[in-house]
Amino acid sequence: MKAVGIIPARYASSRFPGKALAMLGDRTLIQHVYDRASEAGTLSLVVVATDDNRIASAVRDFGGKVVMTSPRHPSGTDRVAEAARDLDVGVVVNIQGDEPFISPKVIDQAVAPFESRPELAISTLSHAIEDEASLHDPNVVKVVSDLRGYALYFSRSLIPHPRRGHRERAFAHIGLYAYRKDFLLRFASLPPGRLEQTEALEQLRVLENGERILVIPTDGYVGIGVDVPADLERAESFLKGGRDAI
């Protein structure tokens, strides 16, 4: 089974324009992500999908591979789908371009089940929530799964809700997805669903259309994403603390 990692990257981020080219240590943010993803043993290829020549040039300068895509895509998933369309692969991994410390281990964990589950269309990851603030933070997406590990629901609210005072362990969703290529192309062609628009969570479109998402718990995730310029300071502190190799 051949798998490819695709990192969607655009320059015109509303909260942090030019984020992909921001410097973190001696490398750009996009190079950090590319280098980490390239260490995943399950990926035969890693490419950056972008519509911006500045990002494409920077990636080529450090020896990375680029696929130019349309500037009209409403989401990173659509950009990944376009980049994957002409690639001869079985599995496509959508890797967020603002996760400089993404572990190759979690990428491999997302890809591995496709070898033994021919019916599997999409997988993603989760990790246990350890701090109280995250339980009530709508930016931390929660997920609950059935006994076989398939997602029942994703929400910005706390799920399950501790109605009788007993709190089950809550899990945060990690926004990395591995798709079987044919499913990814079909998914990208579907219109947004009602629940997806209510929660602003694209993965709910999968559930609304009757498909299943395998959710794999992991303890190898370092959740330091860069959404706004202030996040770079936190990432710099982490990097200088000698935690680059997770």
Short mmCIF file of C-alpha atoms in Angstrom, two decimals:
data_model
loop_
_atom_site.label_atom_id
_atom_site.label_comp_id
_atom_site.label_asym_id
_atom_site.label_seq_id
_atom_site.Cartn_x
_atom_site.Cartn_y
_atom_site.Cartn_z
CA MET A 1 0.00 0.00 0.00
CA LYS A 2 1.40 3.34 -1.06
CA ALA A 3 0.71 6.40 1.11
CA VAL A 4 1.47 10.07 0.51
CA GLY A 5 1.52 12.95 2.98
CA ILE A 6 0.14 16.22 1.63
CA ILE A 7 0.57 19.50 3.52
CA PRO A 8 -1.90 22.18 2.37
CA ALA A 9 -0.43 25.68 2.68
CA ARG A 10 -1.76 29.09 1.73
CA TYR A 11 -0.28 32.53 2.22
CA ALA A 12 -3.46 34.49 2.91
CA SER A 13 -4.26 33.14 6.38
CA SER A 14 -6.81 35.48 7.96
CA ARG A 15 -5.27 35.32 11.44
CA PHE A 16 -1.62 35.06 10.40
CA PRO A 17 -0.81 36.09 6.81
CA GLY A 18 2.34 34.42 5.54
CA LYS A 19 2.31 31.93 8.41
CA ALA A 20 3.85 29.11 6.38
CA LEU A 21 6.98 31.21 5.82
CA ALA A 22 7.34 32.46 9.40
CA MET A 23 10.71 31.56 10.89
CA LEU A 24 10.90 29.15 13.80
CA GLY A 25 14.53 28.77 14.80
CA ASP A 26 16.53 28.47 11.60
CA ARG A 27 13.72 27.04 9.47
CA THR A 28 10.36 28.18 8.17
CA LEU A 29 7.24 26.74 9.72
CA ILE A 30 6.43 24.80 6.57
CA GLN A 31 9.92 23.23 6.54
CA HIS A 32 9.53 22.06 10.13
CA VAL A 33 6.30 20.28 9.20
CA TYR A 34 7.76 18.87 5.98
CA ASP A 35 10.88 17.56 7.70
CA ARG A 36 8.90 15.88 10.48
CA ALA A 37 6.42 14.30 8.06
CA SER A 38 9.27 13.00 5.90
CA GLU A 39 10.44 10.88 8.84
CA ALA A 40 7.20 8.84 8.83
CA GLY A 41 7.99 5.32 7.71
CA THR A 42 4.59 4.74 6.10
CA LEU A 43 4.85 7.67 3.66
CA SER A 44 6.47 7.11 0.28
CA LEU A 45 6.18 10.80 -0.60
CA VAL A 46 5.55 14.15 1.10
CA VAL A 47 4.41 17.17 -0.89
CA VAL A 48 3.22 20.70 -0.14
CA ALA A 49 0.01 21.74 -1.89
CA THR A 50 -0.16 25.50 -2.36
CA ASP A 51 -1.50 28.22 -4.62
CA ASP A 52 1.24 30.70 -3.72
CA ASN A 53 4.53 31.06 -5.60
CA ARG A 54 6.34 32.40 -2.51
CA ILE A 55 5.55 29.23 -0.56
CA ALA A 56 6.35 27.04 -3.56
CA SER A 57 9.74 28.74 -4.01
CA ALA A 58 10.60 28.37 -0.31
CA VAL A 59 9.74 24.65 -0.36
CA ARG A 60 11.81 24.03 -3.49
CA ASP A 61 14.73 25.93 -1.90
CA PHE A 62 14.95 23.41 0.94
CA GLY A 63 14.55 20.49 -1.46
CA GLY A 64 10.86 19.78 -0.89
CA LYS A 65 8.27 18.78 -3.44
CA VAL A 66 5.38 21.07 -4.41
CA VAL A 67 2.05 20.68 -6.20
CA MET A 68 0.45 23.93 -7.37
CA THR A 69 -3.31 24.07 -6.79
CA SER A 70 -6.25 26.37 -7.45
CA PRO A 71 -6.54 29.57 -5.36
CA ARG A 72 -10.31 29.06 -5.08
CA HIS A 73 -10.39 26.15 -2.61
CA PRO A 74 -12.57 26.83 0.46
CA SER A 75 -10.64 24.40 2.69
CA GLY A 76 -7.37 22.56 3.07
CA THR A 77 -9.14 19.28 2.36
CA ASP A 78 -10.18 20.50 -1.08
CA ARG A 79 -6.60 21.54 -1.78
CA VAL A 80 -5.32 18.13 -0.67
CA ALA A 81 -7.88 16.38 -2.88
CA GLU A 82 -6.76 18.32 -5.95
CA ALA A 83 -3.10 17.58 -5.23
CA ALA A 84 -3.85 13.87 -4.76
CA ARG A 85 -6.00 13.43 -7.84
CA ASP A 86 -3.19 12.52 -10.23
CA LEU A 87 -0.95 10.70 -7.74
CA ASP A 88 -0.68 6.91 -7.93
CA VAL A 89 -1.34 6.21 -4.24
CA GLY A 90 -3.79 4.26 -2.13
CA VAL A 91 -3.83 6.42 1.02
CA VAL A 92 -3.57 10.19 1.40
CA VAL A 93 -2.64 11.85 4.71
CA ASN A 94 -3.76 15.45 5.23
CA ILE A 95 -1.07 17.01 7.45
CA GLN A 96 -1.72 20.47 8.86
CA GLY A 97 0.95 22.98 7.90
CA ASP A 98 0.92 24.75 11.27
CA GLU A 99 2.02 21.80 13.45
CA PRO A 100 5.83 22.16 13.55
CA PHE A 101 6.27 19.39 16.12
CA ILE A 102 4.03 16.78 14.50
CA SER A 103 5.43 13.38 15.34
CA PRO A 104 6.18 10.86 12.56
CA LYS A 105 4.83 8.28 15.02
CA VAL A 106 1.28 9.64 14.92
CA ILE A 107 1.32 9.80 11.13
CA ASP A 108 2.30 6.13 11.03
CA GLN A 109 -0.45 5.31 13.56
CA ALA A 110 -3.06 6.91 11.30
CA VAL A 111 -1.88 5.02 8.20
CA ALA A 112 -1.26 1.57 9.72
CA PRO A 113 -4.91 0.36 9.98
CA PHE A 114 -5.44 0.62 6.22
CA GLU A 115 -3.28 -2.48 5.71
CA SER A 116 -5.60 -4.75 7.70
CA ARG A 117 -8.99 -3.04 7.21
CA PRO A 118 -9.91 -2.99 3.52
CA GLU A 119 -13.25 -1.39 4.39
CA LEU A 120 -11.61 1.57 6.13
CA ALA A 121 -12.22 4.91 4.39
CA ILE A 122 -10.76 7.42 6.85
CA SER A 123 -8.82 7.46 10.10
CA THR A 124 -7.87 10.19 12.53
CA LEU A 125 -6.39 10.55 16.02
CA SER A 126 -7.24 11.61 19.54
CA HIS A 127 -5.55 12.13 22.87
CA ALA A 128 -6.82 12.21 26.44
CA ILE A 129 -7.59 15.66 27.83
CA GLU A 130 -5.62 16.22 31.02
CA ASP A 131 -6.41 19.84 31.94
CA GLU A 132 -9.69 21.36 33.06
CA ALA A 133 -9.48 24.42 30.79
CA SER A 134 -9.40 22.30 27.62
CA LEU A 135 -12.59 20.52 28.62
CA HIS A 136 -14.51 23.77 28.22
CA ASP A 137 -12.50 25.37 25.41
CA PRO A 138 -14.52 25.34 22.16
CA ASN A 139 -11.28 25.43 20.19
CA VAL A 140 -10.42 22.00 21.62
CA VAL A 141 -12.64 19.62 19.64
CA LYS A 142 -13.87 16.59 21.56
CA VAL A 143 -14.67 13.17 20.15
CA VAL A 144 -16.53 10.11 21.45
CA SER A 145 -16.15 6.69 19.86
CA ASP A 146 -17.93 3.36 19.87
CA LEU A 147 -16.49 0.09 21.21
CA ARG A 148 -14.74 -0.62 17.91
CA GLY A 149 -13.06 2.76 17.84
CA TYR A 150 -15.27 4.48 15.28
CA ALA A 151 -16.37 8.06 15.93
CA LEU A 152 -19.89 8.60 17.22
CA TYR A 153 -19.64 12.39 17.23
CA PHE A 154 -17.27 15.35 17.29
CA SER A 155 -18.16 18.54 19.14
CA ARG A 156 -16.78 21.80 20.46
CA SER A 157 -18.83 21.13 23.59
CA LEU A 158 -17.82 18.71 26.32
CA ILE A 159 -18.86 15.18 25.36
CA PRO A 160 -19.90 13.03 27.05
CA HIS A 161 -21.68 15.47 29.37
CA PRO A 162 -21.36 14.38 33.05
CA ARG A 163 -25.10 14.58 33.80
CA ARG A 164 -24.92 12.63 37.09
CA GLY A 165 -21.64 14.06 38.29
CA HIS A 166 -19.50 11.11 37.10
CA ARG A 167 -17.10 12.29 34.43
CA GLU A 168 -15.84 9.84 31.83
CA ARG A 169 -12.41 10.60 30.44
CA ALA A 170 -12.72 13.08 27.57
CA PHE A 171 -10.67 12.92 24.38
CA ALA A 172 -9.53 15.75 22.15
CA HIS A 173 -9.52 15.28 18.41
CA ILE A 174 -6.22 15.71 16.57
CA GLY A 175 -6.83 17.23 13.16
CA LEU A 176 -4.75 14.82 11.10
CA TYR A 177 -6.61 12.58 8.65
CA ALA A 178 -5.63 9.58 6.54
CA TYR A 179 -8.02 8.85 3.66
CA ARG A 180 -8.32 6.13 1.13
CA LYS A 181 -7.78 8.16 -2.03
CA ASP A 182 -11.07 7.32 -3.75
CA PHE A 183 -12.99 8.29 -0.61
CA LEU A 184 -11.13 11.60 -0.30
CA LEU A 185 -12.08 12.58 -3.84
CA ARG A 186 -15.71 11.66 -3.20
CA PHE A 187 -15.76 13.44 0.16
CA ALA A 188 -14.41 16.67 -1.35
CA SER A 189 -17.29 16.68 -3.84
CA LEU A 190 -20.00 16.51 -1.16
CA PRO A 191 -21.78 19.70 -0.03
CA PRO A 192 -21.32 20.86 3.59
CA GLY A 193 -23.83 19.27 5.97
CA ARG A 194 -26.12 20.81 8.58
CA LEU A 195 -24.14 19.59 11.59
CA GLU A 196 -20.86 20.55 9.91
CA GLN A 197 -22.06 24.11 9.47
CA THR A 198 -23.46 24.29 13.01
CA GLU A 199 -20.24 23.18 14.72
CA ALA A 200 -17.87 24.40 11.97
CA LEU A 201 -16.31 20.93 11.90
CA GLU A 202 -15.67 19.48 8.45
CA GLN A 203 -15.36 15.89 9.71
CA LEU A 204 -19.06 15.87 10.62
CA ARG A 205 -19.80 15.79 6.89
CA VAL A 206 -18.40 12.25 6.88
CA LEU A 207 -20.74 11.12 9.67
CA GLU A 208 -23.74 12.91 8.18
CA ASN A 209 -23.23 10.96 4.97
CA GLY A 210 -23.24 7.62 6.77
CA GLU A 211 -19.51 6.92 6.64
CA ARG A 212 -17.33 5.88 9.58
CA ILE A 213 -14.16 7.48 10.93
CA LEU A 214 -11.70 5.31 12.85
CA VAL A 215 -10.34 7.27 15.82
CA ILE A 216 -6.95 6.09 17.10
CA PRO A 217 -5.90 7.20 20.60
CA THR A 218 -2.27 8.27 20.79
CA ASP A 219 0.14 9.51 23.43
CA GLY A 220 2.68 10.79 20.92
CA TYR A 221 1.08 14.09 20.05
CA VAL A 222 2.68 17.46 20.86
CA GLY A 223 -0.14 19.98 20.61
CA ILE A 224 1.73 23.16 19.81
CA GLY A 225 0.06 24.55 16.72
CA VAL A 226 0.74 28.02 15.32
CA ASP A 227 -2.53 29.81 14.66
CA VAL A 228 -1.55 33.41 15.43
CA PRO A 229 1.81 35.26 15.70
CA ALA A 230 1.82 34.95 19.50
CA ASP A 231 1.92 31.15 19.15
CA LEU A 232 5.37 31.43 17.59
CA GLU A 233 6.81 32.53 20.94
CA ARG A 234 5.48 29.39 22.61
CA ALA A 235 6.87 27.26 19.81
CA GLU A 236 10.25 28.99 20.06
CA SER A 237 10.38 28.30 23.80
CA PHE A 238 9.57 24.64 23.17
CA LEU A 239 12.23 24.40 20.47
CA LYS A 240 14.92 26.03 22.61
CA GLY A 241 14.07 23.68 25.44
CA GLY A 242 15.57 20.83 23.46
CA ARG A 243 12.21 19.24 22.66
CA ASP A 244 12.54 19.30 18.86
CA ALA A 245 12.85 15.52 18.56
CA ILE A 246 9.72 13.96 20.03
#
